CSV table of C-alpha atoms and ligand atoms in Angstrom, one decimal:
chain,number,residue,atom,x,y,z
A,363,MET,CA,6.1,28.8,12.5
A,364,THR,CA,2.5,28.0,13.5
A,365,ASN,CA,1.0,24.7,12.3
A,366,ILE,CA,-1.2,26.6,9.9
A,367,GLU,CA,1.9,28.3,8.4
A,368,ILE,CA,3.5,24.8,8.0
A,369,ILE,CA,0.4,23.6,6.2
A,370,GLU,CA,0.5,26.6,3.9
A,371,LYS,CA,4.2,25.9,3.3
A,372,LEU,CA,3.6,22.3,2.4
A,373,ASP,CA,0.8,23.4,0.0
A,374,ALA,CA,3.0,26.0,-1.6
A,375,VAL,CA,6.4,24.3,-1.9
A,376,HIS,CA,5.6,20.6,-1.1
A,377,THR,CA,8.3,20.3,1.5
A,378,ALA,CA,9.1,21.3,5.0
A,379,ASP,CA,12.0,20.9,7.4
A,380,ASN,CA,12.2,18.0,9.8
A,381,SER,CA,11.5,20.2,12.8
A,382,GLU,CA,8.4,21.6,11.0
A,383,LEU,CA,7.1,18.2,10.1
A,384,ALA,CA,7.7,16.9,13.6
A,385,GLN,CA,5.9,19.9,15.1
A,386,LEU,CA,3.0,19.6,12.8
A,387,ILE,CA,2.6,15.8,13.3
A,388,SER,CA,2.9,15.9,17.1
A,389,THR,CA,1.0,19.0,18.0
A,390,ILE,CA,-1.8,19.4,15.3
A,391,THR,CA,-5.1,20.3,16.9
A,392,ASP,CA,-8.5,19.1,15.5
A,393,ASN,CA,-9.2,22.5,14.0
A,394,GLU,CA,-5.7,22.5,12.3
A,395,LEU,CA,-6.3,19.0,11.1
A,396,GLU,CA,-9.4,20.1,9.4
A,397,VAL,CA,-7.4,22.8,7.6
A,398,LEU,CA,-4.8,20.3,6.6
A,399,ARG,CA,-7.5,17.9,5.4
A,400,GLN,CA,-9.2,20.5,3.2
A,401,THR,CA,-5.8,21.6,1.8
A,402,ALA,CA,-4.9,18.0,1.0
A,403,GLN,CA,-8.3,17.2,-0.5
A,404,LYS,CA,-8.1,20.3,-2.7
A,405,CYS,CA,-4.6,19.2,-3.8
A,406,ALA,CA,-5.8,15.7,-4.7
A,407,GLN,CA,-8.9,17.1,-6.5
A,408,LYS,CA,-6.7,19.5,-8.5
A,409,HIS,CA,-4.8,16.4,-9.9
A,410,PHE,CA,-7.5,13.7,-9.9
A,411,GLY,CA,-10.8,15.6,-9.8
A,412,ASN,CA,-13.4,13.6,-7.8
A,413,LYS,CA,-12.1,10.3,-9.3
A,414,VAL,CA,-11.1,7.3,-7.1
A,415,PHE,CA,-9.0,4.6,-8.8
A,416,ILE,CA,-9.7,1.0,-7.9
A,417,ARG,CA,-7.3,-2.0,-7.9
A,418,GLY,CA,-8.4,-5.6,-7.7
A,419,LEU,CA,-6.2,-7.2,-5.0
A,420,ILE,CA,-5.4,-10.9,-5.6
A,421,GLU,CA,-3.6,-12.5,-2.6
A,422,ILE,CA,-1.8,-15.3,-4.4
A,423,SER,CA,0.0,-17.0,-1.6
A,424,SER,CA,0.1,-17.0,2.2
A,425,ILE,CA,3.4,-19.0,2.2
A,426,CYS,CA,6.4,-16.9,3.1
A,427,LYS,CA,10.0,-17.5,3.7
A,428,ASN,CA,10.4,-14.3,5.8
A,429,ASP,CA,9.8,-13.8,9.4
A,430,CYS,CA,8.8,-10.2,9.8
A,431,TYR,CA,7.9,-9.7,13.4
A,432,TYR,CA,4.6,-7.9,12.8
A,433,CYS,CA,3.2,-10.1,10.1
A,434,GLY,CA,0.6,-12.8,10.6
A,435,ILE,CA,1.9,-14.9,7.7
A,436,ARG,CA,5.5,-14.9,8.9
A,437,LYS,CA,7.3,-18.2,8.5
A,438,SER,CA,7.4,-19.2,12.1
A,439,ASN,CA,3.7,-18.8,12.7
A,440,LYS,CA,2.6,-22.4,13.0
A,441,ASN,CA,-1.0,-21.5,13.3
A,442,ALA,CA,-1.2,-19.7,9.9
A,443,VAL,CA,-3.2,-21.6,7.3
A,444,ARG,CA,-1.1,-21.7,4.1
A,445,TYR,CA,-2.5,-21.7,0.6
A,446,ARG,CA,-1.2,-20.8,-2.9
A,447,LEU,CA,-3.4,-20.0,-5.9
A,448,SER,CA,-2.9,-21.8,-9.2
A,449,LYS,CA,-2.5,-19.9,-12.5
A,450,GLU,CA,-6.1,-20.9,-13.3
A,451,GLN,CA,-7.4,-19.5,-10.0
A,452,ILE,CA,-5.6,-16.2,-10.6
A,453,LEU,CA,-7.0,-15.9,-14.1
A,454,ASP,CA,-10.5,-16.6,-12.8
A,455,CYS,CA,-10.0,-13.8,-10.3
A,456,CYS,CA,-9.0,-11.5,-13.2
A,457,GLU,CA,-12.0,-12.5,-15.2
A,458,GLN,CA,-14.4,-11.7,-12.4
A,459,GLY,CA,-12.6,-8.5,-11.7
A,460,TYR,CA,-12.6,-7.4,-15.3
A,461,LYS,CA,-16.4,-7.9,-15.4
A,462,LEU,CA,-16.7,-5.7,-12.2
A,463,GLY,CA,-14.8,-2.9,-13.9
A,464,PHE,CA,-11.3,-3.4,-12.5
A,465,ARG,CA,-8.5,-2.4,-14.9
A,466,THR,CA,-5.6,-3.0,-12.5
A,467,PHE,CA,-4.9,-6.4,-11.0
A,468,VAL,CA,-2.5,-6.5,-8.0
A,469,MET,CA,-0.9,-9.8,-7.3
A,470,GLN,CA,0.3,-9.8,-3.7
A,471,GLY,CA,1.8,-12.6,-1.6
A,472,GLY,CA,4.3,-13.8,0.9
A,473,GLU,CA,7.8,-14.6,-0.5
A,474,ASP,CA,6.8,-18.0,-1.8
A,475,GLY,CA,9.6,-19.8,-3.6
A,476,TYR,CA,7.1,-21.6,-5.8
A,477,PHE,CA,6.5,-18.3,-7.8
A,478,THR,CA,9.8,-18.4,-9.7
A,479,ASP,CA,10.4,-15.9,-12.5
A,480,GLU,CA,9.3,-18.5,-15.0
A,481,ILE,CA,6.0,-19.1,-13.4
A,482,MET,CA,5.3,-15.5,-12.7
A,483,CYS,CA,6.2,-14.4,-16.2
A,484,ASP,CA,3.9,-17.0,-17.6
A,485,ILE,CA,1.0,-15.7,-15.4
A,486,ILE,CA,1.8,-12.0,-16.1
A,487,SER,CA,1.9,-12.6,-19.9
A,488,SER,CA,-1.3,-14.6,-19.8
A,489,ILE,CA,-3.1,-11.8,-18.0
A,490,LYS,CA,-1.7,-9.1,-20.3
A,491,GLN,CA,-2.7,-11.2,-23.4
A,492,LYS,CA,-6.2,-11.6,-22.2
A,493,TYR,CA,-6.6,-8.1,-20.8
A,494,PRO,CA,-4.3,-5.8,-22.8
A,495,ASP,CA,-6.1,-2.8,-21.4
A,496,CYS,CA,-5.3,-3.7,-17.9
A,497,ALA,CA,-2.3,-2.9,-15.7
A,498,VAL,CA,-0.6,-5.6,-13.7
A,499,THR,CA,0.9,-4.7,-10.3
A,500,LEU,CA,3.1,-7.0,-8.3
A,501,SER,CA,3.7,-7.1,-4.6
A,502,LEU,CA,5.9,-10.1,-4.0
A,503,GLY,CA,8.6,-8.8,-1.8
A,504,GLU,CA,12.3,-8.7,-2.4
A,505,ARG,CA,13.8,-10.3,-5.5
A,506,SER,CA,17.0,-9.8,-7.5
A,507,ARG,CA,17.3,-7.0,-10.0
A,508,GLU,CA,17.4,-9.6,-12.8
A,509,SER,CA,14.2,-11.1,-11.5
A,510,TYR,CA,12.4,-7.7,-11.4
A,511,GLN,CA,13.7,-7.1,-14.9
A,512,ARG,CA,12.2,-10.3,-16.2
A,513,LEU,CA,8.9,-9.6,-14.6
A,514,TYR,CA,8.9,-6.2,-16.1
A,515,ASP,CA,9.8,-7.6,-19.5
A,516,ALA,CA,6.9,-10.1,-19.2
A,517,GLY,CA,4.5,-7.1,-19.0
A,518,ALA,CA,4.2,-6.2,-15.3
A,519,ASP,CA,3.6,-2.4,-14.9
A,520,ARG,CA,3.9,-1.6,-11.3
A,521,TYR,CA,5.5,-3.0,-8.1
A,522,LEU,CA,4.5,-2.3,-4.5
A,523,LEU,CA,7.2,-2.8,-1.9
A,524,ARG,CA,6.8,-0.8,1.3
A,525,HIS,CA,10.0,0.2,2.9
A,526,GLU,CA,8.3,-0.3,6.3
A,527,THR,CA,10.5,2.3,8.0
A,528,ALA,CA,13.4,4.4,6.8
A,529,ASN,CA,15.2,4.2,10.0
A,530,LYS,CA,17.9,1.5,10.2
A,531,GLU,CA,17.5,0.7,14.0
A,532,HIS,CA,13.7,0.8,13.7
A,533,TYR,CA,13.9,-1.6,10.7
A,534,SER,CA,16.0,-4.0,12.7
A,535,LYS,CA,13.4,-4.1,15.5
A,536,LEU,CA,10.7,-5.1,13.1
A,537,HIS,CA,12.7,-7.7,11.0
A,538,PRO,CA,15.1,-10.6,11.6
A,539,GLN,CA,18.7,-9.7,11.0
A,540,ILE,CA,19.0,-11.1,7.5
A,541,MET,CA,16.5,-8.5,6.3
A,542,THR,CA,18.1,-5.1,6.0
A,543,LEU,CA,16.9,-1.6,5.2
A,544,LYS,CA,19.8,-1.3,2.8
A,545,GLY,CA,18.5,-4.3,0.9
A,546,ARG,CA,14.9,-3.1,0.9
A,547,LYS,CA,16.0,0.4,-0.4
A,548,GLN,CA,18.1,-1.2,-3.1
A,549,CYS,CA,15.1,-3.2,-4.3
A,550,LEU,CA,13.1,0.0,-4.5
A,551,LEU,CA,15.9,1.8,-6.5
A,552,ASN,CA,16.1,-1.2,-8.8
A,553,LEU,CA,12.4,-1.3,-9.4
A,554,LYS,CA,12.3,2.4,-10.2
A,555,GLU,CA,15.3,2.2,-12.5
A,556,ILE,CA,13.8,-0.7,-14.4
A,557,GLY,CA,10.8,1.4,-15.1
A,558,PHE,CA,8.1,0.1,-12.8
A,559,GLN,CA,5.6,2.5,-11.4
A,560,THR,CA,6.9,1.9,-7.9
A,561,GLY,CA,5.2,2.0,-4.5
A,562,ALA,CA,6.9,2.5,-1.1
A,563,GLY,CA,5.2,2.9,2.2
A,564,PHE,CA,5.1,2.2,5.9
A,565,MET,CA,2.8,1.2,8.8
A,566,VAL,CA,1.6,3.9,11.1
A,567,GLY,CA,2.1,3.2,14.8
A,568,SER,CA,4.3,0.1,14.3
A,569,PRO,CA,6.2,-0.8,17.5
A,570,TYR,CA,9.2,1.5,18.3
A,571,GLN,CA,8.0,4.0,15.7
A,572,SER,CA,8.6,7.6,16.8
A,573,ILE,CA,7.9,11.1,15.4
A,574,GLY,CA,11.6,11.1,14.3
A,575,THR,CA,11.3,7.8,12.3
A,576,ILE,CA,8.1,9.1,10.7
A,577,CYS,CA,10.0,12.3,9.6
A,578,GLU,CA,12.6,10.0,8.1
A,579,ASP,CA,9.8,8.1,6.3
A,580,LEU,CA,8.4,11.3,4.8
A,581,ARG,CA,11.9,12.4,3.7
A,582,PHE,CA,12.6,9.0,2.2
A,583,ILE,CA,9.4,9.2,0.2
A,584,GLU,CA,10.2,12.7,-0.9
A,585,GLN,CA,13.7,11.7,-2.1
A,586,LEU,CA,12.7,8.3,-3.7
A,587,ALA,CA,9.7,10.0,-5.3
A,588,PRO,CA,7.8,6.8,-5.8
A,589,GLN,CA,4.7,6.8,-8.0
A,590,MET,CA,2.7,5.2,-5.2
A,591,CYS,CA,2.7,5.2,-1.4
A,592,GLY,CA,0.8,2.8,0.8
A,593,ILE,CA,0.4,3.7,4.5
A,594,GLY,CA,-2.0,2.1,7.0
A,595,PRO,CA,-2.2,1.6,10.7
A,596,PHE,CA,-0.2,-1.2,12.3
A,597,VAL,CA,-2.6,-3.8,13.6
A,598,PRO,CA,-1.4,-6.5,16.0
A,599,HIS,CA,-1.7,-10.2,15.0
A,600,LYS,CA,-2.4,-12.7,17.8
A,601,ASP,CA,0.4,-15.1,16.7
A,602,THR,CA,3.2,-12.6,16.6
A,603,ILE,CA,5.5,-11.2,19.3
A,604,PHE,CA,3.7,-7.9,18.8
A,605,LYS,CA,0.4,-9.4,19.8
A,606,ASN,CA,0.0,-7.1,22.8
A,607,GLU,CA,1.0,-3.9,21.1
A,608,ARG,CA,-1.6,-1.3,20.3
A,609,SER,CA,-3.0,-0.6,16.9
A,610,GLY,CA,-1.7,2.5,15.1
A,611,SER,CA,-3.9,5.6,15.4
A,612,VAL,CA,-6.4,6.4,12.7
A,613,ARG,CA,-5.9,10.1,13.4
A,614,LEU,CA,-2.2,10.0,12.8
A,615,CYS,CA,-2.7,7.9,9.7
A,616,LEU,CA,-5.1,10.6,8.3
A,617,VAL,CA,-2.6,13.4,9.2
A,618,LEU,CA,0.1,11.5,7.4
A,619,LEU,CA,-2.1,10.8,4.3
A,620,SER,CA,-2.7,14.6,4.0
A,621,VAL,CA,1.0,15.4,4.6
A,622,ILE,CA,2.1,12.9,2.0
A,623,ARG,CA,-0.5,14.2,-0.5
A,624,LEU,CA,0.8,17.8,0.0
A,625,MET,CA,4.5,16.7,-0.3
A,626,ASN,CA,3.8,14.6,-3.4
A,627,PRO,CA,0.8,16.2,-5.1
A,628,ASN,CA,0.3,13.6,-7.9
A,629,ILE,CA,1.3,10.4,-6.0
A,630,LEU,CA,-1.1,7.5,-6.1
A,631,LEU,CA,-2.2,7.1,-2.5
A,632,PRO,CA,-4.5,4.3,-1.3
A,633,ALA,CA,-7.0,4.4,1.6
A,634,THR,CA,-5.8,1.0,2.8
A,635,THR,CA,-7.6,-2.1,4.0
A,636,ALA,CA,-5.8,-1.6,7.4
A,637,LEU,CA,-7.4,1.8,7.7
A,638,GLY,CA,-10.8,0.3,6.9
A,639,THR,CA,-10.2,-2.4,9.4
A,640,VAL,CA,-9.5,-0.2,12.4
A,641,ASP,CA,-12.3,2.3,11.5
A,642,PRO,CA,-15.6,1.4,9.9
A,643,ILE,CA,-15.5,4.5,7.8
A,644,GLY,CA,-11.7,4.6,7.5
A,645,ARG,CA,-11.7,4.3,3.8
A,646,GLU,CA,-14.0,7.3,3.3
A,647,LYS,CA,-11.9,9.3,5.8
A,648,GLY,CA,-8.8,8.4,3.9
A,649,ILE,CA,-10.2,9.7,0.6
A,650,LEU,CA,-11.4,12.9,2.3
A,651,HIS,CA,-7.8,13.4,3.6
A,652,GLY,CA,-6.3,13.2,0.1
A,653,ALA,CA,-6.1,9.5,-0.8
A,654,ASN,CA,-7.3,8.6,-4.3
A,655,VAL,CA,-7.1,4.8,-4.6
A,656,VAL,CA,-9.0,1.9,-3.0
A,657,MET,CA,-8.0,-1.8,-3.4
A,658,PRO,CA,-10.9,-4.2,-2.9
A,659,ASN,CA,-10.2,-7.9,-2.4
A,660,LEU,CA,-10.6,-10.1,-5.5
A,661,SER,CA,-9.1,-13.2,-3.9
A,662,PRO,CA,-11.1,-16.4,-4.1
A,663,SER,CA,-13.5,-16.1,-1.1
A,664,GLU,CA,-12.5,-19.5,0.4
A,665,HIS,CA,-8.9,-18.3,0.9
A,666,ARG,CA,-9.5,-14.7,2.0
A,667,LYS,CA,-9.5,-15.3,5.7
A,668,ASP,CA,-6.1,-17.1,5.4
A,669,TYR,CA,-4.2,-14.1,4.1
A,670,SER,CA,-4.2,-12.9,7.6
A,671,LEU,CA,-1.5,-10.2,7.9
A,672,TYR,CA,-3.2,-8.9,11.1
A,673,ASP,CA,-6.2,-9.6,13.3
A,674,ASN,CA,-9.7,-9.0,11.9
A,675,LYS,CA,-8.3,-7.9,8.5
A,676,LEU,CA,-11.3,-7.0,6.4
A,677,CYS,CA,-12.1,-9.1,3.4
A,678,THR,CA,-15.8,-9.0,3.1
A,679,GLY,CA,-18.4,-6.2,3.0
A,680,ASP,CA,-17.2,-3.1,1.2
A,681,GLU,CA,-13.7,-4.6,1.2
A,682,ALA,CA,-14.8,-7.3,-1.2
A,683,ALA,CA,-14.6,-6.7,-4.9
A,684,GLU,CA,-18.1,-8.2,-5.3
A,685,SER,CA,-19.5,-5.3,-3.3
A,686,LEU,CA,-18.0,-2.6,-5.5
A,687,LYS,CA,-21.5,-1.2,-6.0
A,688,THR,CA,-22.0,-0.5,-2.3
A,689,LEU,CA,-18.5,0.9,-2.0
A,690,SER,CA,-19.2,3.1,-5.0
A,691,GLU,CA,-22.4,4.4,-3.4
A,692,LYS,CA,-20.6,5.2,-0.2
A,693,LEU,CA,-18.0,7.1,-2.1
A,694,LYS,CA,-20.6,8.9,-4.1
A,695,LYS,CA,-22.1,10.1,-0.9
A,696,ILE,CA,-18.9,11.9,0.0
A,697,GLY,CA,-18.7,13.3,-3.6
A,698,TYR,CA,-16.4,10.8,-5.3
A,699,GLN,CA,-16.7,8.6,-8.3
A,700,ILE,CA,-15.0,5.2,-8.9
A,701,VAL,CA,-13.6,5.1,-12.4
A,702,VAL,CA,-13.1,2.2,-14.8
A,703,ASP,CA,-9.5,3.1,-15.7
A,704,ARG,CA,-6.0,1.7,-15.3
A,705,GLY,CA,-5.3,4.8,-13.2
A,706,ASP,CA,-1.7,5.2,-14.1
A,707,TYR,CA,0.7,7.7,-12.6
A,708,LYS,CA,0.5,11.0,-14.5
A,709,GLY,CA,3.6,12.8,-13.2
A,710,ASN,CA,6.9,13.1,-15.0
A,711,HIS,CA,9.2,10.7,-13.3
B,1019,SAH,N1,5.6,-10.0,0.8
B,1019,SAH,C1,5.2,-8.7,0.3
B,1019,SAH,C2,3.8,-8.3,0.8
B,1019,SAH,C3,3.8,-8.1,2.2
B,1019,SAH,S1,2.2,-7.8,2.9
B,1019,SAH,C4,6.2,-7.7,0.7
B,1019,SAH,O1,7.2,-8.0,1.4
B,1019,SAH,O2,6.1,-6.6,0.2
B,1019,SAH,C5,1.9,-6.1,2.5
B,1019,SAH,C6,2.1,-5.1,3.6
B,1019,SAH,O3,1.2,-5.4,4.7
B,1019,SAH,C7,3.4,-5.1,4.3
B,1019,SAH,O4,4.3,-4.4,3.5
B,1019,SAH,C8,3.2,-4.4,5.6
B,1019,SAH,O5,3.4,-3.0,5.6
B,1019,SAH,C9,1.7,-4.7,5.8
B,1019,SAH,N2,1.5,-5.4,7.1
B,1019,SAH,C10,2.0,-6.6,7.4
B,1019,SAH,N3,1.6,-6.9,8.7
B,1019,SAH,C11,0.9,-5.9,9.1
B,1019,SAH,C12,0.3,-5.6,10.4
B,1019,SAH,N4,0.4,-6.5,11.4
B,1019,SAH,N5,-0.5,-4.5,10.5
B,1019,SAH,C13,-0.6,-3.6,9.4
B,1019,SAH,N6,0.0,-3.8,8.3
B,1019,SAH,C14,0.8,-5.0,8.1
């Protein structure tokens, strides 16, 4: 099959064989990528029109008990500046965000033992009480099924937990032994079963990634059928063992955004901060390749630089929630409109 035929197949039946995916991803030319892009953009527009959903990202803690090899806030990084937001600080972020037009708040953080179920449930129910028209998304890493259930019962709507890679060997090259792909997958299954709108995802160009592991990622997403999928380029952090590795490619990331859009037509797909970090117009490019979500930073400005997952992570400029207006204008220029809406998943699973 030619690459164009593979693109047509993805558009028509939303799947392709591993060999077809591998061929497309590894040999796509610039002209073919433009066809892929337009096909993915049309697919996104069919489901979402010219709307882009926004999420206010609140980075609640840079303290983490895990030691993921790629991550700047890993436990063993002695140079990381650690902070933790109080409930009041989190509610202040929501207040500011609400005024700016955010109707989804994403609380993300390292795996910080301070945020027990009791403390998180209290924060979640306070947010839901004050902003009943808003969705609460959590991204707090791996917890027990019982814990996820409690957070859900307290009112949390969505949970982001990237699988990072669907290949077992690859997973073990990115994480210490006590973290397993099996455990990560089980968490995702639990989240889905409980009823969360669930997000999986992976880094593009992480060390030891191959075309083969990427095909496994695409297949995993197809099978899990999450409501959301976050992908962005890997970016090295100076205090990790991957400090001398290269950043993931923007082009490959854009190819994969388009492929994921075609394989999962109504999935919520962000143009991520990492994409905006490695390319000044990465966010816009992501939207034009089929993404439909952006997640500006709502964290208190004095702490933003300390949630340092990778070097030069954007947290100001268009990435900052305060600058929603300029982001909105930039998206308008490429034909898109930011909406004040929870932006829930509209599919049937
Ligand atoms: N503790 C939470 C949140 C992790 S940070 C959890 O485990 O889910 C959110 C995401 O940032 C991670 O899932 C990872 O895919 C991404 N990330 C971490 N380090 C990165 C790096 N160096 N480059 C690009 N993305 C990175």
